[in-house]
Structures are given as structure tokens and as C-alpha cells.
Short mmCIF file of N, CA, C and O in Angstrom, two decimals:
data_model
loop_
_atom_site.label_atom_id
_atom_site.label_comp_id
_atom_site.label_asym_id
_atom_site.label_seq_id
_atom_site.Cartn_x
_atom_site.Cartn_y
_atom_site.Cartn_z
N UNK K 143 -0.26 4.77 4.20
CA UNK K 143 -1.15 3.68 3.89
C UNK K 143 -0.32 2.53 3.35
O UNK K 143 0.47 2.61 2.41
N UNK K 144 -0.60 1.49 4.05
CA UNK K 144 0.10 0.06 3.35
C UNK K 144 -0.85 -0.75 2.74
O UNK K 144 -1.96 -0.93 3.26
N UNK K 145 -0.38 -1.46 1.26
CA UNK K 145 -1.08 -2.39 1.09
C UNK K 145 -0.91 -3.77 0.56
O UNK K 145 -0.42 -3.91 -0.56
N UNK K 146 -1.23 -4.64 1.17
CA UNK K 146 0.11 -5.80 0.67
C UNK K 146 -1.24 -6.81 -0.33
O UNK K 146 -2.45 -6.78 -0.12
N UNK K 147 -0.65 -7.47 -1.18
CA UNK K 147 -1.78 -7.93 -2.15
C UNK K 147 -1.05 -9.80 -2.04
O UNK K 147 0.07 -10.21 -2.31
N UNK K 148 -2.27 -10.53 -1.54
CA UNK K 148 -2.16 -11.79 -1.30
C UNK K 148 -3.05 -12.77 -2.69
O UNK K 148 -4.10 -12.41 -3.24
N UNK K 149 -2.38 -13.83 -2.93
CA UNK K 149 -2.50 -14.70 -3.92
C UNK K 149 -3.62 -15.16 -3.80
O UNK K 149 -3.61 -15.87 -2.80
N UNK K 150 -4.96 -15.14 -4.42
CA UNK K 150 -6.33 -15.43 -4.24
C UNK K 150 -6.07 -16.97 -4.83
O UNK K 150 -5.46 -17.45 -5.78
N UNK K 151 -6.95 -17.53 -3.65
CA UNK K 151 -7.69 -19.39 -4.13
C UNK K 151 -7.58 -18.97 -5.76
O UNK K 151 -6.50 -18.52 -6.16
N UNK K 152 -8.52 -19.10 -6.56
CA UNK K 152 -8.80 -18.72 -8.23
C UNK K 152 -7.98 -18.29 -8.98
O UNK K 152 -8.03 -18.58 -10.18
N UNK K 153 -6.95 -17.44 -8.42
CA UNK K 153 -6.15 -16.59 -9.08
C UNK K 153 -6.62 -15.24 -10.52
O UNK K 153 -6.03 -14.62 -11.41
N UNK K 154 -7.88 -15.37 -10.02
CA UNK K 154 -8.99 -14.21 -10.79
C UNK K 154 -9.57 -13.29 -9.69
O UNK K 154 -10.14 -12.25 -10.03
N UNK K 155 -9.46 -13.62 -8.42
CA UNK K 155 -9.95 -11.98 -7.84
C UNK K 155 -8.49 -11.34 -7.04
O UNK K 155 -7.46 -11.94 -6.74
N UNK K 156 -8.81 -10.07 -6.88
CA UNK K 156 -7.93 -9.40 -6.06
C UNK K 156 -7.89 -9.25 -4.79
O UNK K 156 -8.70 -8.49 -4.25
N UNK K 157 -6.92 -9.97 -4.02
CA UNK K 157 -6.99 -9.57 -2.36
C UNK K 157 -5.98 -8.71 -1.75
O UNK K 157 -4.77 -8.82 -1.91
N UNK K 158 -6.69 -7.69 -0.91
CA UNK K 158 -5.46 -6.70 -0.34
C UNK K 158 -5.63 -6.51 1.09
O UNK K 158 -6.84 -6.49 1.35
N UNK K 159 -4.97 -6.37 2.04
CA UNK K 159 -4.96 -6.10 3.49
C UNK K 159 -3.97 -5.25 3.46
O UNK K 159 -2.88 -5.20 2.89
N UNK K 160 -4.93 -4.14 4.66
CA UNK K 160 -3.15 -3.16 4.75
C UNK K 160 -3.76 -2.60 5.90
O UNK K 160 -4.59 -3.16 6.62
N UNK K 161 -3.28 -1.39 6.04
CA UNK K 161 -3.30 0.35 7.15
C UNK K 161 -3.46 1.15 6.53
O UNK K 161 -2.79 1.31 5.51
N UNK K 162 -4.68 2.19 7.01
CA UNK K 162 -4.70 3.13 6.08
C UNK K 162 -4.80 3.79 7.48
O UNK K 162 -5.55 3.46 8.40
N UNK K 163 -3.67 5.01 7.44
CA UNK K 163 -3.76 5.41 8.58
C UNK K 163 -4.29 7.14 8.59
O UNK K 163 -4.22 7.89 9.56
N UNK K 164 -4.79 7.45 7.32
CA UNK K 164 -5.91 8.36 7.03
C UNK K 164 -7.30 8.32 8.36
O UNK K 164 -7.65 9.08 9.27
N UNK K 165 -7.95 6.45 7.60
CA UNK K 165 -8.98 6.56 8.39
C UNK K 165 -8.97 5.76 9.72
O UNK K 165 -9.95 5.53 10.43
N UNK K 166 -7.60 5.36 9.93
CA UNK K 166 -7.29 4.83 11.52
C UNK K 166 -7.59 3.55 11.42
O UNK K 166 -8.15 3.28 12.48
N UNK K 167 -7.55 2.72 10.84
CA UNK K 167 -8.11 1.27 9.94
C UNK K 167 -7.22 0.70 9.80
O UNK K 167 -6.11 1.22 9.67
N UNK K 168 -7.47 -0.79 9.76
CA UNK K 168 -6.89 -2.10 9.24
C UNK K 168 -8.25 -1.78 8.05
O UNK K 168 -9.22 -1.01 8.04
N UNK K 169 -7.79 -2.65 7.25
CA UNK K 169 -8.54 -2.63 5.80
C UNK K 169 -8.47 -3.96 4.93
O UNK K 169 -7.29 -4.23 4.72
N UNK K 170 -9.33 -4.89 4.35
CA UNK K 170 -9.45 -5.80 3.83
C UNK K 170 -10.24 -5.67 2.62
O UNK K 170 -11.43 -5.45 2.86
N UNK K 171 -9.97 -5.73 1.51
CA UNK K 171 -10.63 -5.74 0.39
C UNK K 171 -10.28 -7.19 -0.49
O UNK K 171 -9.25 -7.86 -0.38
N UNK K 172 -11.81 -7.56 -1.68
CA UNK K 172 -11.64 -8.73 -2.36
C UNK K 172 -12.37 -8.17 -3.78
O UNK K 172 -13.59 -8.12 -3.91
N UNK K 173 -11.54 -7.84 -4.66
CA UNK K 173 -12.04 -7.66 -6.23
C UNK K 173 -12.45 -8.68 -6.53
O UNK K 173 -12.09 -9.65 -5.87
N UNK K 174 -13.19 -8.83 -7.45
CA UNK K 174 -14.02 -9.34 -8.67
C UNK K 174 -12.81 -9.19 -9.73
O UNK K 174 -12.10 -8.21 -9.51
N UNK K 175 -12.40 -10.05 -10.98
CA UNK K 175 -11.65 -9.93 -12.43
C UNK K 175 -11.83 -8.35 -13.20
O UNK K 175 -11.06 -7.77 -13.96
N UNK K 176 -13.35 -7.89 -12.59
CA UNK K 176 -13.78 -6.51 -13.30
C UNK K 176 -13.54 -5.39 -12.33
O UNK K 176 -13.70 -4.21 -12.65
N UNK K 177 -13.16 -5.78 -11.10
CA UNK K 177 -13.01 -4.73 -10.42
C UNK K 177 -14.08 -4.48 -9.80
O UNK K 177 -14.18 -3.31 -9.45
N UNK K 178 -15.01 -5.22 -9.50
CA UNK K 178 -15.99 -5.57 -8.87
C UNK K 178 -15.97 -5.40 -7.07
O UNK K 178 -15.15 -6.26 -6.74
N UNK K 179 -16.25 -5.02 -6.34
CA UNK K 179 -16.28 -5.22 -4.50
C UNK K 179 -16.79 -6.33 -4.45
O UNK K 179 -17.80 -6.69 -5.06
N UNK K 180 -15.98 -7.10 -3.58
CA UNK K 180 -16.56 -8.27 -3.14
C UNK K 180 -16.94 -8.28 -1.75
O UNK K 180 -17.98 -8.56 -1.14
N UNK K 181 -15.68 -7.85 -1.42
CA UNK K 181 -15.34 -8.06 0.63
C UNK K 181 -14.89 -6.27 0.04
O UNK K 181 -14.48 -5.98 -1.08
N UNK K 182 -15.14 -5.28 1.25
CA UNK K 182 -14.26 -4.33 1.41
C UNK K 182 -14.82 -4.05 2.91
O UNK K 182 -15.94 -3.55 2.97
N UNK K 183 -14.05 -4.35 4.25
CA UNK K 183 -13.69 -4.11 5.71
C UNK K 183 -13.25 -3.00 6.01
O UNK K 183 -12.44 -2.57 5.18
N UNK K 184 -13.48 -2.21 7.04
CA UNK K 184 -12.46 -1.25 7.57
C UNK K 184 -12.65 0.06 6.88
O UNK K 184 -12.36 0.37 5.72
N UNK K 185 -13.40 1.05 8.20
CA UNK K 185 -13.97 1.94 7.56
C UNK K 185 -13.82 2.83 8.73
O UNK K 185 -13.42 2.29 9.77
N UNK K 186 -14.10 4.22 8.76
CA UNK K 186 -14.11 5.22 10.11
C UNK K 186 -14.81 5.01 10.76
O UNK K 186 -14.73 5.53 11.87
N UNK K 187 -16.14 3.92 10.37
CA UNK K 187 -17.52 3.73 10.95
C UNK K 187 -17.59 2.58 11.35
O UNK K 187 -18.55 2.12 11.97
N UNK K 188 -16.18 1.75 10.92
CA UNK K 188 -16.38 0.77 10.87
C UNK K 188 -15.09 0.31 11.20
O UNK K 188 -14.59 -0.50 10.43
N UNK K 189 -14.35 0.72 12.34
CA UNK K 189 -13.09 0.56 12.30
C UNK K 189 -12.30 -1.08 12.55
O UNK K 189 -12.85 -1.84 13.35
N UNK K 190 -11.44 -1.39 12.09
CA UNK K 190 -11.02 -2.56 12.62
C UNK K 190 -9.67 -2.49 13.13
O UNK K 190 -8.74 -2.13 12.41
N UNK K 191 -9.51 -2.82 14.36
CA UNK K 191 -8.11 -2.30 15.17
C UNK K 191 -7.37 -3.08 15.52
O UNK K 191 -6.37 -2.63 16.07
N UNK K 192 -7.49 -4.55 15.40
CA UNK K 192 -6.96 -5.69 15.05
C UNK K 192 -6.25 -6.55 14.04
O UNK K 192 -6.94 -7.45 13.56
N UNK K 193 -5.04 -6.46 13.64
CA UNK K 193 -4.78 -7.00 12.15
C UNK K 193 -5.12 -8.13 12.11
O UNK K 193 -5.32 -8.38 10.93
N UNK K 194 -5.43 -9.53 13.10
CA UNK K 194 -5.78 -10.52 12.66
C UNK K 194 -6.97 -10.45 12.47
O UNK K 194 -7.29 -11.52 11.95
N UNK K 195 -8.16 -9.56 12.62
CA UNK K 195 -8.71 -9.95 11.91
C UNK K 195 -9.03 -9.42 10.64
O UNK K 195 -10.18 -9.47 10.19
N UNK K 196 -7.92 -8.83 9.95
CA UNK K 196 -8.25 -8.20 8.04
C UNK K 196 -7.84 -9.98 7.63
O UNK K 196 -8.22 -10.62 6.65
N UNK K 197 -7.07 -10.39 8.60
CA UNK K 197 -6.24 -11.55 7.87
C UNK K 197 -7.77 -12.84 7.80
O UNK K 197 -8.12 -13.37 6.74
N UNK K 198 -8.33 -13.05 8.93
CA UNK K 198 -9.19 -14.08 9.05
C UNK K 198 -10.55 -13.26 7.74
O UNK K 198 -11.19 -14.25 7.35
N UNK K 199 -10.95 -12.40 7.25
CA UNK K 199 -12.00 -11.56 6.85
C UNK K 199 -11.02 -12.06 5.44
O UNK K 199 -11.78 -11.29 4.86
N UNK K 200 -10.26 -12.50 4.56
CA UNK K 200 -9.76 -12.72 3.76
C UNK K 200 -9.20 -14.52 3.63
O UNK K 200 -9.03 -15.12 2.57
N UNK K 201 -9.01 -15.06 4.94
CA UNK K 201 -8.84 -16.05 4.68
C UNK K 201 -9.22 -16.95 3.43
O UNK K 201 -8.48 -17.08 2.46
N UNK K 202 -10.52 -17.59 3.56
CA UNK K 202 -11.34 -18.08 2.56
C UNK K 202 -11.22 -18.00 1.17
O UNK K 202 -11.56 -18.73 0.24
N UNK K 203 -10.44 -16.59 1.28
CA UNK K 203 -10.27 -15.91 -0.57
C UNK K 203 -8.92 -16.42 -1.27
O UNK K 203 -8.70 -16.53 -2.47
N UNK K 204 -7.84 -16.79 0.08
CA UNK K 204 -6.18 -16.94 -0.38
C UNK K 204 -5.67 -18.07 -0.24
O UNK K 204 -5.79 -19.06 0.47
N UNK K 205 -5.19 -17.77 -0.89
CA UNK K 205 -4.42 -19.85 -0.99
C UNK K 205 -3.36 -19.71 -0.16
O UNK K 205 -2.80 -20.72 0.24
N UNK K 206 -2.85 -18.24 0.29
CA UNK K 206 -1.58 -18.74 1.34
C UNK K 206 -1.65 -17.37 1.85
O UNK K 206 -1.94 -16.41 1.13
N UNK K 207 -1.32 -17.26 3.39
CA UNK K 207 -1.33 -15.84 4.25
C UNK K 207 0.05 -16.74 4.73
O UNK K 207 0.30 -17.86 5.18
N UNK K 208 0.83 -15.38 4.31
CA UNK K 208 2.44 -15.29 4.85
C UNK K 208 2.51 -15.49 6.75
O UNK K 208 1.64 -14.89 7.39
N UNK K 209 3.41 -16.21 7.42
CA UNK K 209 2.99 -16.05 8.95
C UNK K 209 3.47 -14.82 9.27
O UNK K 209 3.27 -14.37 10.40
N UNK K 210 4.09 -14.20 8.41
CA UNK K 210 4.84 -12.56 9.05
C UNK K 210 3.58 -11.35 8.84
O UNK K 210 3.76 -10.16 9.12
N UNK K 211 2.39 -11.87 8.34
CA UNK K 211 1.54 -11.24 8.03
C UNK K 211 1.08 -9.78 8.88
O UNK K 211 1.18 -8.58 8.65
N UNK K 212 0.51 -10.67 10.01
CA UNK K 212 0.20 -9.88 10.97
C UNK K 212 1.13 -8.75 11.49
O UNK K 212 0.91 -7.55 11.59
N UNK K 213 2.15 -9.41 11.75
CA UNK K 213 3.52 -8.74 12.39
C UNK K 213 4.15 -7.42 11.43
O UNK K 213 4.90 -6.48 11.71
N UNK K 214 3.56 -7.80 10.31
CA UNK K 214 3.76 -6.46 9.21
C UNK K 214 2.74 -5.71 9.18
O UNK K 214 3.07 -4.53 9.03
N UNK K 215 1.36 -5.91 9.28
CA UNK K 215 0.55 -4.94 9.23
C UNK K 215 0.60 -4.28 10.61
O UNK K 215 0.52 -3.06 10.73
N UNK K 216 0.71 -4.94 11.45
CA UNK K 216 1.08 -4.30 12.78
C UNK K 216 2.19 -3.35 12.68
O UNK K 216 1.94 -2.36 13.36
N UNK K 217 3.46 -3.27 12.02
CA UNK K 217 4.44 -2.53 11.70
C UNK K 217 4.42 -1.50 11.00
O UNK K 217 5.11 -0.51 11.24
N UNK K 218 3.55 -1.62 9.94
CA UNK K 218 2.68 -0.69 8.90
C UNK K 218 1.87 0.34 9.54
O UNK K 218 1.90 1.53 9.23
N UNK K 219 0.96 -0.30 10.65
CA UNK K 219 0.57 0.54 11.61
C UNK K 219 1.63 1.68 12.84
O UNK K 219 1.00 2.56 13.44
N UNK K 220 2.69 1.58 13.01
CA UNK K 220 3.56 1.68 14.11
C UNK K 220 4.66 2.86 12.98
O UNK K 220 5.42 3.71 13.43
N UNK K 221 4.51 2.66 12.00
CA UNK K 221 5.59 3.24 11.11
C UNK K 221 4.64 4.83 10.59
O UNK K 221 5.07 5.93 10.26
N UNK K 222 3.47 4.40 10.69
CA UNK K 222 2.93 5.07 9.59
C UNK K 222 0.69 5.91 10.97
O UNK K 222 -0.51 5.94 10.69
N UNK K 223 1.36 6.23 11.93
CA UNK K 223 0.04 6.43 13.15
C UNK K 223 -0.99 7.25 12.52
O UNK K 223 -0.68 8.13 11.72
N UNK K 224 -2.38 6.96 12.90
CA UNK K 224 -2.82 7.66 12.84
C UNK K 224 -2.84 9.79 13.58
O UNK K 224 -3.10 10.32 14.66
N UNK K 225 -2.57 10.09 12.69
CA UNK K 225 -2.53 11.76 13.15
C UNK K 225 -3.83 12.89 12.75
O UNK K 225 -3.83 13.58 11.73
N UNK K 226 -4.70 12.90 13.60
CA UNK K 226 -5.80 13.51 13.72
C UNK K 226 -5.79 14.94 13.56
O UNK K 226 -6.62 15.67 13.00
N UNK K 227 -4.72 15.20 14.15
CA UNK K 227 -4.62 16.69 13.87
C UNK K 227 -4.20 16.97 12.39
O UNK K 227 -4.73 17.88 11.75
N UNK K 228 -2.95 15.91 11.73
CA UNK K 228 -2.77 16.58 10.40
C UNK K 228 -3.68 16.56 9.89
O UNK K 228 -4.14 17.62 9.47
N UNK K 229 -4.50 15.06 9.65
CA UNK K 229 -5.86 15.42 8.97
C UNK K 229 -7.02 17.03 9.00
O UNK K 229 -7.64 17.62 8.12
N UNK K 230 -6.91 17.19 10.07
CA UNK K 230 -7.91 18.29 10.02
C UNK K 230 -6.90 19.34 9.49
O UNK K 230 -7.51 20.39 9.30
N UNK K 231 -5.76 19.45 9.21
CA UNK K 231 -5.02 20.75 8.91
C UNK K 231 -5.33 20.14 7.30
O UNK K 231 -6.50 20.45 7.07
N UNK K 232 -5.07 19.82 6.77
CA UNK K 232 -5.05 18.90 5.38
C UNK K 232 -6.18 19.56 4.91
O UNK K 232 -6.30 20.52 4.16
N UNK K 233 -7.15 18.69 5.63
CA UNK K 233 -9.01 18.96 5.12
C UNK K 233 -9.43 20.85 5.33
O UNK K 233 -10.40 21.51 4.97
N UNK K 234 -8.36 21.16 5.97
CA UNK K 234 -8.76 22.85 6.36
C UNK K 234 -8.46 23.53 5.00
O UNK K 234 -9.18 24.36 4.45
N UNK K 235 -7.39 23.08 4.61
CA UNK K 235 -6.20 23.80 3.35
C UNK K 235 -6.71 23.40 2.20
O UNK K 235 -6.34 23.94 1.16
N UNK K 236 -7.75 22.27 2.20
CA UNK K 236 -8.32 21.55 0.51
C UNK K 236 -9.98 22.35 1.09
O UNK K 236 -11.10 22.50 0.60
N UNK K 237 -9.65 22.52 1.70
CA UNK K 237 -11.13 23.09 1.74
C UNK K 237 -10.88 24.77 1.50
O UNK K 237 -11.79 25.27 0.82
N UNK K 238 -10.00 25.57 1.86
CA UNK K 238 -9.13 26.88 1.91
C UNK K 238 -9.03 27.11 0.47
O UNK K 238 -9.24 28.22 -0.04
N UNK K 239 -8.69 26.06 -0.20
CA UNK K 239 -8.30 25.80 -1.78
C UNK K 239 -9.47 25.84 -2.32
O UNK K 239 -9.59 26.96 -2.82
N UNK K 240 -10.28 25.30 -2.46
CA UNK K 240 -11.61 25.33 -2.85
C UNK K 240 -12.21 26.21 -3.16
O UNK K 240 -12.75 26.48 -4.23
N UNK K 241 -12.15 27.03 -1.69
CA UNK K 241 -12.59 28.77 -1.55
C UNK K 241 -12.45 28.71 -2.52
O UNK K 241 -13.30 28.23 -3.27
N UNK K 242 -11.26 29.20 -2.97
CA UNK K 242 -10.18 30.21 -3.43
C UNK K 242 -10.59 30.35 -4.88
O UNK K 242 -10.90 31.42 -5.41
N UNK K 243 -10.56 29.03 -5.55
CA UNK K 243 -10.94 28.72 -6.75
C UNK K 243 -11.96 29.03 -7.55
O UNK K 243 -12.02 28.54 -8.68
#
């Protein structure tokens, strides 16, 4: 999972774009000062498979998107794939664990 944290307009909320390659996602989130959800994009249900658009879904919030932006979350993606099978071995063994307990 990558997550790179961009300089908000206000400099009071939190903005993050990354890969989470858990749920096969580009991902865009926008805190509130309290930790509040503002914006949160990119979901299993809701997948977004495009990095420009976590970048445009955040625009509005940042006073500056790096131009290497894209080209890194794209890399983030390529470094780091989604793997379907580990997941289900993962979720088999925390679930195995569970039993057990």
C-alpha cells in the first residue's frame, strides 16, 4: 500500500492518494483537523483503476499536485500488484487463527 500526503489549500485538512493493493484500488482520501472523512474514493465496490483520477477527486483540496504524481502512483501500483490468491491464503490463516483461539 502507498500513500503519498499532498499539501491541502487551508493547510488544516489532510489529503492522501495512493494504492492499496489489498483492495485493488487507487484511493483518495480528505480529513477534516479532527479526523473527520471528508472525500474517501476507492473501494472493492468501488474500484478506481485510473490514477488520474484519485489526482482530479483531490484537486480542489491542494494547493499543488506534483507532475510526477501520476507516474508514481502508477509505479506504486506496478511495484506493489494486486494478488488475489495471497489474499485468500491470508484471510484463510486469520480466519484458521480465530478457530483456534
Amino acid at each position: 500500500m502507498s500513500r503519498h500526503h499532498l499539501p491541502s489549500i487551508d493547510g488544516w485538512h489532510t489529503v492522501a492518494v495512493g494504492w492499496d493493493a489489498g483492495m485493488n484500488t487507487f484511493f483518495a482520501q480528505v480529513l477534516d483537523p479532527v479526523d473527520e472523512v471528508t472525500l474517501d474514493r476507492g473501494s472493492p465496490v468501488d474500484p478506481i483503476n485510473d490514477p488520474a483520477e484519485v489526482i482530479n477527486l483531490v484537486r480542489d483540496h491542494v494547493f499543488e499536485i506534483p507532475a510526477s504524481m501520476t507516474d508514481q502512483l502508477s509505479a506504486d501500483r506496478d511495484a506493489e500488484p494486486h494478488d488475489a490468491q495471497r489474499l485468500a491464503e491470508v484471510t484463510a490463516l486469520l480466519t484458521n487463527l480465530r478457530n483456534i483461539a
